[in-house]
PDB file of C-alpha atoms in Angstrom:
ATOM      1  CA  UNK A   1     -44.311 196.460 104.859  1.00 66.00           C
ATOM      2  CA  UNK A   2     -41.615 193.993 105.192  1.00 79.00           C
ATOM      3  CA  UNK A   3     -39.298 194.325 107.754  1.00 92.00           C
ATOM      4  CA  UNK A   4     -35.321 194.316 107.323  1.00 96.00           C
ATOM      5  CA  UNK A   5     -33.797 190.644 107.145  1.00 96.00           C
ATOM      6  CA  UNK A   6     -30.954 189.613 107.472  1.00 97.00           C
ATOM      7  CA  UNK A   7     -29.018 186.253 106.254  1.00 97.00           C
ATOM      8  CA  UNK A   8     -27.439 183.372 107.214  1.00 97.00           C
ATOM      9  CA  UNK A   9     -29.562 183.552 110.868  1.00 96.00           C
ATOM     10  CA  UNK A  10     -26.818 181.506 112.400  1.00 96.00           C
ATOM     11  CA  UNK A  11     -23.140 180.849 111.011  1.00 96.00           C
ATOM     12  CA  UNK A  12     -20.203 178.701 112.423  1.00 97.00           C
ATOM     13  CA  UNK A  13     -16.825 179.503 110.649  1.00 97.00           C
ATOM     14  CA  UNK A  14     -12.969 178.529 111.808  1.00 97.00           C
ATOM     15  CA  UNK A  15     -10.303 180.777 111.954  1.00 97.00           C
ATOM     16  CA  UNK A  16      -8.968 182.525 108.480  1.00 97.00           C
ATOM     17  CA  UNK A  17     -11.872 181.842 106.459  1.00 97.00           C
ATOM     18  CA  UNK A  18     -13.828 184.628 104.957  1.00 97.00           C
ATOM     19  CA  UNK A  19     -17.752 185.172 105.689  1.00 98.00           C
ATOM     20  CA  UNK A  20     -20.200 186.985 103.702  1.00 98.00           C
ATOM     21  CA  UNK A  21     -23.563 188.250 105.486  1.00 98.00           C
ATOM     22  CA  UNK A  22     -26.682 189.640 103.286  1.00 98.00           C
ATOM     23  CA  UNK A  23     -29.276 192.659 104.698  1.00 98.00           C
ATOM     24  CA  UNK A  24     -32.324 193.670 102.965  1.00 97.00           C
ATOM     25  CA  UNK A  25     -33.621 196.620 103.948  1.00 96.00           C
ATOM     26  CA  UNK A  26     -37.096 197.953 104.066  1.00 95.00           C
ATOM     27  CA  UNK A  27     -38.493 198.502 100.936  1.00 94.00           C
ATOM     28  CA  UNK A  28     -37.924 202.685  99.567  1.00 92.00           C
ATOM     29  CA  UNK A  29     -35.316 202.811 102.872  1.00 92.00           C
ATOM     30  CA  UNK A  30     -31.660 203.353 100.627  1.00 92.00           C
ATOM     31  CA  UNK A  31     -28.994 203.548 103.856  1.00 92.00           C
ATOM     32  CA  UNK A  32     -27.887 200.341 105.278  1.00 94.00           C
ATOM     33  CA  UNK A  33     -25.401 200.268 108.081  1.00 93.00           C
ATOM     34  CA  UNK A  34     -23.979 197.456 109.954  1.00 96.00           C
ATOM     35  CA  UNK A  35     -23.283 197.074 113.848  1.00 95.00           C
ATOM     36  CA  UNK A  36     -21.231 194.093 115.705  1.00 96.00           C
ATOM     37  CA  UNK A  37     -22.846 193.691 119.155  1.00 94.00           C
ATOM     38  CA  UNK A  38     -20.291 191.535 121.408  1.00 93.00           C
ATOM     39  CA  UNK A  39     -21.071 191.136 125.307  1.00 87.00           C
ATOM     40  CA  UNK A  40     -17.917 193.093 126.346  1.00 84.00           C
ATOM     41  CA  UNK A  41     -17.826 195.609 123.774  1.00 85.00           C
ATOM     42  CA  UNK A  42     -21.694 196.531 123.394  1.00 87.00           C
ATOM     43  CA  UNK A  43     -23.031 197.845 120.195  1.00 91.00           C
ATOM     44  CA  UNK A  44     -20.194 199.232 117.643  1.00 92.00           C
ATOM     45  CA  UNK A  45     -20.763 200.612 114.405  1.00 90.00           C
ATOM     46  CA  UNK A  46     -19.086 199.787 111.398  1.00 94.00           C
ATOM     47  CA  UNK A  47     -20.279 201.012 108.295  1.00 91.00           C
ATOM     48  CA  UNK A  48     -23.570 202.722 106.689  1.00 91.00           C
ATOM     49  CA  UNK A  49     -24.495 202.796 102.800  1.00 93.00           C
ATOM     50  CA  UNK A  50     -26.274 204.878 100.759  1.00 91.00           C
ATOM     51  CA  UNK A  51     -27.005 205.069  97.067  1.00 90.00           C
ATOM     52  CA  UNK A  52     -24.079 202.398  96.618  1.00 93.00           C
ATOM     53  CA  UNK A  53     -21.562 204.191  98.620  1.00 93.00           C
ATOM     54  CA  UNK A  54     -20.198 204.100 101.749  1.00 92.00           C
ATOM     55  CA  UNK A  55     -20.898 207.190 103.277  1.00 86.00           C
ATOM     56  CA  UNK A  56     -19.176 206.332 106.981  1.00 85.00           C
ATOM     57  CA  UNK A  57     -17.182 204.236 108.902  1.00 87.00           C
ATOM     58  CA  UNK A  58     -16.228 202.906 111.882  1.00 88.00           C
ATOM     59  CA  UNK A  59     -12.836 202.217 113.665  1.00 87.00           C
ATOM     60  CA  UNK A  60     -12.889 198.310 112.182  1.00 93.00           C
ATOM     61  CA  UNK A  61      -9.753 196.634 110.631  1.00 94.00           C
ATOM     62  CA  UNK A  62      -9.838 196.328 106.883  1.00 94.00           C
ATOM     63  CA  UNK A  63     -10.567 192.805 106.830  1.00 97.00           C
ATOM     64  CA  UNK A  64     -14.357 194.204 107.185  1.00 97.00           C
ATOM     65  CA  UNK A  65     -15.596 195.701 104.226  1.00 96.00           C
ATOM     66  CA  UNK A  66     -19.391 195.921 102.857  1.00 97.00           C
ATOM     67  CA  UNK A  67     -20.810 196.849  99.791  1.00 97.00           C
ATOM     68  CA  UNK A  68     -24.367 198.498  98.785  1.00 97.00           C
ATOM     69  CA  UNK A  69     -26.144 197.165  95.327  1.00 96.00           C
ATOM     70  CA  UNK A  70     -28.558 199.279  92.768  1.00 95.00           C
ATOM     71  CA  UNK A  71     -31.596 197.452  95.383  1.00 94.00           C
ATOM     72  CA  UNK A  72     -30.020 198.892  98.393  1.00 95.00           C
ATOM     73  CA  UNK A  73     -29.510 195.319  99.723  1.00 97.00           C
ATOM     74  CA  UNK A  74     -26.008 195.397 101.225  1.00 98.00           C
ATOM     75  CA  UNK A  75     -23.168 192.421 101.691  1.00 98.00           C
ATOM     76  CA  UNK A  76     -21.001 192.976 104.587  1.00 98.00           C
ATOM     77  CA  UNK A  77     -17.713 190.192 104.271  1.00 98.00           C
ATOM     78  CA  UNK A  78     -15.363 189.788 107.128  1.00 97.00           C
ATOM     79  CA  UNK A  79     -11.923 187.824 105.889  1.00 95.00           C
ATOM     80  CA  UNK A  80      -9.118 186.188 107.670  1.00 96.00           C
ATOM     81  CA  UNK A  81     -11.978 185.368 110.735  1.00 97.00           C
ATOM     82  CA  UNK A  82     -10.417 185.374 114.345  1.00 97.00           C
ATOM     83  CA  UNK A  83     -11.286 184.180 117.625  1.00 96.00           C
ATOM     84  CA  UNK A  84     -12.478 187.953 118.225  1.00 95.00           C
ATOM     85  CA  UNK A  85     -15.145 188.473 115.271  1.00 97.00           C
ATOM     86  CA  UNK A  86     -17.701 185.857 116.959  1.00 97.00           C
ATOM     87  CA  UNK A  87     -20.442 187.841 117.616  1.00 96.00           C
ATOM     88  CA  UNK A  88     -23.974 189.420 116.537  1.00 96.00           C
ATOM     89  CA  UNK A  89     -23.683 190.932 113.278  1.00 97.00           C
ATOM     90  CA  UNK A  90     -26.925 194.105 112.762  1.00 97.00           C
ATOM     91  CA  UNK A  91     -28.138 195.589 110.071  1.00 96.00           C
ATOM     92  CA  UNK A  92     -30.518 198.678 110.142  1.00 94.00           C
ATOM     93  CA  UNK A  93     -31.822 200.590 107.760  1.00 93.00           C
ATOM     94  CA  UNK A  94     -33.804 204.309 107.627  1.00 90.00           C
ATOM     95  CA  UNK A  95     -34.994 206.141 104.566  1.00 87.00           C
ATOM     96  CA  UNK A  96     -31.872 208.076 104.269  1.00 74.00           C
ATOM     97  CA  UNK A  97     -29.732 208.384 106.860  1.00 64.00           C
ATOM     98  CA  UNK A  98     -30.646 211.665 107.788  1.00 59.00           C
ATOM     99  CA  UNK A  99     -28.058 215.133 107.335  1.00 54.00           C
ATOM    100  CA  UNK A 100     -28.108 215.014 110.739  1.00 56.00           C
ATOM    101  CA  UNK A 101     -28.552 211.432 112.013  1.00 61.00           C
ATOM    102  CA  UNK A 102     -31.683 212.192 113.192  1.00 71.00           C
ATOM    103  CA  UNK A 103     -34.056 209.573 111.521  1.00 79.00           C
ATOM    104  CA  UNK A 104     -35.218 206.089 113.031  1.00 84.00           C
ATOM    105  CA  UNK A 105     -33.262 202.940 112.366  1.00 87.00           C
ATOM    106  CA  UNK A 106     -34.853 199.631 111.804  1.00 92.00           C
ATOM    107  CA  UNK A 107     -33.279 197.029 112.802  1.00 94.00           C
ATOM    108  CA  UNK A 108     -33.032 193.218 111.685  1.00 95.00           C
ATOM    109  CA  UNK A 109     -32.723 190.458 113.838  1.00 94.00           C
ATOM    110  CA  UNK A 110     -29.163 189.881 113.167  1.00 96.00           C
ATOM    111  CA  UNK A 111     -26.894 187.337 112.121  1.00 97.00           C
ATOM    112  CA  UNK A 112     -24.966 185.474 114.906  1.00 96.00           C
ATOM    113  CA  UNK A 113     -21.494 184.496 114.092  1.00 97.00           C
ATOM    114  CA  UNK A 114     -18.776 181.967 115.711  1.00 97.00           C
ATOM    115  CA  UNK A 115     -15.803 181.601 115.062  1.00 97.00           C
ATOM    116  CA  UNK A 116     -13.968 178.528 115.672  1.00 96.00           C
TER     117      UNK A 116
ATOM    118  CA  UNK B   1     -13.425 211.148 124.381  1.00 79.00           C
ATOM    119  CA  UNK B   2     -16.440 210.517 123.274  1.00 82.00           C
ATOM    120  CA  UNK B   3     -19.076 208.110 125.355  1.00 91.00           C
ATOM    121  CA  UNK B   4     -22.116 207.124 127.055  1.00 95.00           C
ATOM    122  CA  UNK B   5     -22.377 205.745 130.205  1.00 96.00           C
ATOM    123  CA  UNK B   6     -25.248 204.222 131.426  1.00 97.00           C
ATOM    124  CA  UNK B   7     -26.879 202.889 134.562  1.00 97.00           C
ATOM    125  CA  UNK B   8     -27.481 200.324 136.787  1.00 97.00           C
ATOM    126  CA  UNK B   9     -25.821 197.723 134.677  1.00 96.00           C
ATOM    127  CA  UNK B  10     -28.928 195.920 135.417  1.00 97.00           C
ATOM    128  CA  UNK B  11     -32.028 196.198 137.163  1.00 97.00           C
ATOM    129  CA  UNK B  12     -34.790 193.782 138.880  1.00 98.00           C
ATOM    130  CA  UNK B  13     -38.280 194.900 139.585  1.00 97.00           C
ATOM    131  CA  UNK B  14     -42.123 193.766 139.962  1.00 98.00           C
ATOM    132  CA  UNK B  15     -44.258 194.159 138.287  1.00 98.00           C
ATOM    133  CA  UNK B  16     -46.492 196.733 137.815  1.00 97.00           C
ATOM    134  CA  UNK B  17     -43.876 199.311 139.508  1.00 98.00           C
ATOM    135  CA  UNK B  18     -42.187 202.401 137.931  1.00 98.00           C
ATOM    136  CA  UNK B  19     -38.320 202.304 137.386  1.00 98.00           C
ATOM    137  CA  UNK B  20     -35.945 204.789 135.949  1.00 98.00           C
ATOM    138  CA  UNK B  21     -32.881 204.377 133.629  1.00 98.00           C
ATOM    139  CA  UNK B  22     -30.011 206.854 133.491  1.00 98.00           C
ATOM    140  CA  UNK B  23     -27.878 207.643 130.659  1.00 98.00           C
ATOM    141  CA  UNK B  24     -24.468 210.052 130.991  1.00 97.00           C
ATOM    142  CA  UNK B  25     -22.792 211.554 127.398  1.00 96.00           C
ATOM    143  CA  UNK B  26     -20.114 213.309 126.579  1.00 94.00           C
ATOM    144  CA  UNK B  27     -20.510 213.571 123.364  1.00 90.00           C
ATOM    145  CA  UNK B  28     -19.548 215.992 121.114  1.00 88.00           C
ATOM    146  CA  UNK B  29     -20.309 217.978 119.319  1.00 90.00           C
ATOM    147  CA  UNK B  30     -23.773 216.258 120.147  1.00 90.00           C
ATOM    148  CA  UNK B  31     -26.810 216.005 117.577  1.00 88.00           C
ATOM    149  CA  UNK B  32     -29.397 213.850 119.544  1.00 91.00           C
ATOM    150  CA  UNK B  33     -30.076 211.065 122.148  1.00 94.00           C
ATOM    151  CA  UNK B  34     -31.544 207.657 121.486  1.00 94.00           C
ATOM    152  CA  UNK B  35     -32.878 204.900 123.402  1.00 96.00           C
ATOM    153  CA  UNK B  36     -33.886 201.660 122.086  1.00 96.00           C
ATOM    154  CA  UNK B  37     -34.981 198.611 123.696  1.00 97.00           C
ATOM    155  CA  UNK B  38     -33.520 194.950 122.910  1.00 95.00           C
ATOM    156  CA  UNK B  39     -34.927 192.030 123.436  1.00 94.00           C
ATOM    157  CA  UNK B  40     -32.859 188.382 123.461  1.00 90.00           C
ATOM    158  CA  UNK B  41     -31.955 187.458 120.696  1.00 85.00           C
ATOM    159  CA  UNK B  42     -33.548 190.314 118.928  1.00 89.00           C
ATOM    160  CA  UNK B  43     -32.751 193.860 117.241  1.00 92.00           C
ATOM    161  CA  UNK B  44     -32.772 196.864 118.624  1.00 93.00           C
ATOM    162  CA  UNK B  45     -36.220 198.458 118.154  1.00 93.00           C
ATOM    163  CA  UNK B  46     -36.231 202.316 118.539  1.00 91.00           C
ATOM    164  CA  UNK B  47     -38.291 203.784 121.367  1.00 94.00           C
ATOM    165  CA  UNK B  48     -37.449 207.484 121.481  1.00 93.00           C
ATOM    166  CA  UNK B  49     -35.294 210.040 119.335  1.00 91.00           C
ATOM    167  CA  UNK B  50     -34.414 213.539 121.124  1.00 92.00           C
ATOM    168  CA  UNK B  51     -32.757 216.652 120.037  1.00 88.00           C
ATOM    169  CA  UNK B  52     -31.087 218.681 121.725  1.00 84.00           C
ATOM    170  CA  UNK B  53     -33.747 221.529 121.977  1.00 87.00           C
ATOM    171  CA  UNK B  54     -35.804 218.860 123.150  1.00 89.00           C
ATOM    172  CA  UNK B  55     -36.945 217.937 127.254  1.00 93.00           C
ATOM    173  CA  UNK B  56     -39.176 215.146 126.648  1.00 95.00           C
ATOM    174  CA  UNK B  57     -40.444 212.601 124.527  1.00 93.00           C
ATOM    175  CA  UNK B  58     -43.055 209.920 125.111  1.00 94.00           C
ATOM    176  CA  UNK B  59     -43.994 206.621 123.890  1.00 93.00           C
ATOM    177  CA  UNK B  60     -46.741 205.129 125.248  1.00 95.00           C
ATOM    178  CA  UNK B  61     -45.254 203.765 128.790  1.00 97.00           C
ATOM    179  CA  UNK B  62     -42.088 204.611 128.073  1.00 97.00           C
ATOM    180  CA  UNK B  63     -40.914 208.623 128.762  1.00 97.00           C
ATOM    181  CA  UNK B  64     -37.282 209.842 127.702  1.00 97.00           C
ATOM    182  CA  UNK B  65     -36.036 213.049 129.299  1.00 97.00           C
ATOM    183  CA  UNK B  66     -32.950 215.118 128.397  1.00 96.00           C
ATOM    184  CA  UNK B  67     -30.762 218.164 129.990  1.00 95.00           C
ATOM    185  CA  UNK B  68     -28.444 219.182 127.457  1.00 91.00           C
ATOM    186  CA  UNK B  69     -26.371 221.034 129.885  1.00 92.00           C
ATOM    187  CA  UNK B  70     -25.999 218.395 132.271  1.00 95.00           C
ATOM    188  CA  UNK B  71     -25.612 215.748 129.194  1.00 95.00           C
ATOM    189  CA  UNK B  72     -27.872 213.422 131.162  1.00 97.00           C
ATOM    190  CA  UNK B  73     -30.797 211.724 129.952  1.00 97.00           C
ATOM    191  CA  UNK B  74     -33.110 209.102 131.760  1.00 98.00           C
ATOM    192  CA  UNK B  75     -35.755 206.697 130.302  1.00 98.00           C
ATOM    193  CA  UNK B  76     -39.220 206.199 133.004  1.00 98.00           C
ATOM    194  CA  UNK B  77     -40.683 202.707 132.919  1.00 98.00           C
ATOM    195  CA  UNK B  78     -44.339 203.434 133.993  1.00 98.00           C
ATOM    196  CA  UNK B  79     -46.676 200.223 134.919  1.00 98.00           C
ATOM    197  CA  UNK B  80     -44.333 197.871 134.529  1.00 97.00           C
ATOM    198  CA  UNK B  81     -45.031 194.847 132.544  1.00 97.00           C
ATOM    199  CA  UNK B  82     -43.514 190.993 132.002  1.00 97.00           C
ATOM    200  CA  UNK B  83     -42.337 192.062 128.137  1.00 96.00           C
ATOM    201  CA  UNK B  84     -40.713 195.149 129.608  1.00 97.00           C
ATOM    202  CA  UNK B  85     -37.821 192.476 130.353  1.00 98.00           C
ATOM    203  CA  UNK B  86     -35.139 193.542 128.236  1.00 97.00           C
ATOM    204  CA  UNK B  87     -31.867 195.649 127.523  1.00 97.00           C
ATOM    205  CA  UNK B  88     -32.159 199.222 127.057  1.00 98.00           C
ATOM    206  CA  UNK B  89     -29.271 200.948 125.086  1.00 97.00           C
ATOM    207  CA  UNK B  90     -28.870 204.438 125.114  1.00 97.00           C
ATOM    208  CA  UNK B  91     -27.323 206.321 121.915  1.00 94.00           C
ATOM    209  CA  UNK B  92     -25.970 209.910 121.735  1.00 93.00           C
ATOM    210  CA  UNK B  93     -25.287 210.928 118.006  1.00 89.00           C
ATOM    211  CA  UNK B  94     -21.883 212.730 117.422  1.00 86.00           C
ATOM    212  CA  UNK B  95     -21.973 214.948 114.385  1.00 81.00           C
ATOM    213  CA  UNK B  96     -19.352 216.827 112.278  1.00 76.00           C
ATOM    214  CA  UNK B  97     -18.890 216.427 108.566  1.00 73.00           C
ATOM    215  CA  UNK B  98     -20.895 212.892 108.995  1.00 73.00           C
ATOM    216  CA  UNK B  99     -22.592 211.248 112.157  1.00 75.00           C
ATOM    217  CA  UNK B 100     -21.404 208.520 113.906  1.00 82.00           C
ATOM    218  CA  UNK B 101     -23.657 206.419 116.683  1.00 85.00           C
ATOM    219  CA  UNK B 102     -21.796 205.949 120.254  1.00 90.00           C
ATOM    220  CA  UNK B 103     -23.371 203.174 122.136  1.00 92.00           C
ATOM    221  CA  UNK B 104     -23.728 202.758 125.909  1.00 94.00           C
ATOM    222  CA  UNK B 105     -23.501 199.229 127.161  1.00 93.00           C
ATOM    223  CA  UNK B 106     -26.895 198.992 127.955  1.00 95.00           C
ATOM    224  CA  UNK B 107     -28.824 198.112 130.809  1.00 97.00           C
ATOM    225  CA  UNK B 108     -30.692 194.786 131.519  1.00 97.00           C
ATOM    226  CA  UNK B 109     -33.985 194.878 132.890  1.00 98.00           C
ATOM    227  CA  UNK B 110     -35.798 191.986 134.364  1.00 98.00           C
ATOM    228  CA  UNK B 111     -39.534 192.329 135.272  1.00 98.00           C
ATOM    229  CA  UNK B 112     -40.674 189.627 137.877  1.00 97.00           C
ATOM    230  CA  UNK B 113     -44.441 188.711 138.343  1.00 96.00           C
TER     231      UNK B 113
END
């Protein structure tokens, strides 16, 4: 079974442009949610998906929204980029998130982003 | 306020030898501890899920423990080896009307020959 990927691998953007990063998750898994991992802040969460909605949500700005499609694959787009967004963008995905949060995540390998 | 705190902030040992990981929540109200293990330039990759009514949990050389009354948990490194070399992030689970993952900063682990 495939594992969850993530794309681009590697993006450079400059300040005030908008970014758009893809996750597919494992096949049959339908909750996607989407982590920024930065060296002073550590692991954050920022949203999870299931079934096409967005079923939680972190304490992000709204220039960081996401979306879920009919595949479960899920779009996560940052706009107006600053300085502060460069960093490693997660995905993981688990069957279905679990009532109680209690199921395994999967992660991908991320997608590194600096901003410039 | 909800957080994990976890220590050393990193750790250096040979290998072969046992080492210990700590992990402090206060997290509530609290649904379950994680630990996961990240390599550079990797994902997280899930070692160990625990419930509250839970004490231990093994996988393979790696053993979580939890008090739920203390709101400690610890991760034992047994055998040591080279790939060991990592970060290990621990993850309490906050749950009310939905979950929500609080992070620890990790700790790195190096494992010298």
């Amino acid at each position: 079974k495939a594992g969850v990927t993530q794309t681009p691998r590697y993006l450079i953007k400059t300040r005030g442009q908008q970014v758009t990063l893809s996750c597919s998750p494992i096949s049959g898994h339908r909750s996607v949610s989407w982590y920024q991992q930065t060296p002073g802040q550590g692991l954050q969460f920022l949203f999870e998906y299931f079934s096409e909605t967005q079923r939680n949500k972190g304490n992000f700005p709204g220039r960081f929204s996401g979306r879920q499609f009919s595949n479960s694959r899920s779009e996560m787009n940052v706009s107006t980029l600053e300085l502060g967004d460069s960093a490693l963008y997660l995905c993981a995905s688990s069957f279905s998130g679990g009532a109680r949060g209690q199921e395994t995540q999967y992660f991908g390998p991320g997608t590194r982003l600096l901003v410039l | 306020k909800n957080q994990v705190e976890q220590s050393p902030q990193s750790l250096i040992i040979l290998e072969g030898k046992n080492c210990t990981l700590q992990c402090n929540y206060t997290v509530s109200p609290f649904s379950n501890l994680r630990w996961y293990k990240q390599d550079t330039g990797r994902g997280p990759v899930s070692l160990t899920i625990m419930t509250f009514s839970e004490n231990t949990k093994s996988n393979g050389r790696y053993t979580a423990t939890l008090d739920a009354d203390t709101k400690q948990s610890s991760l034992h490194i047994t055998a040591s080896q080279l790939s060991d070399s990592a970060s290990y992030i621990c993850v309490a689970t906050r749950m009310d009307s939905s979950y929500k993952l609080i992070f620890g900063s990790g700790t790195r682990l190096l494992v010298r020959p």
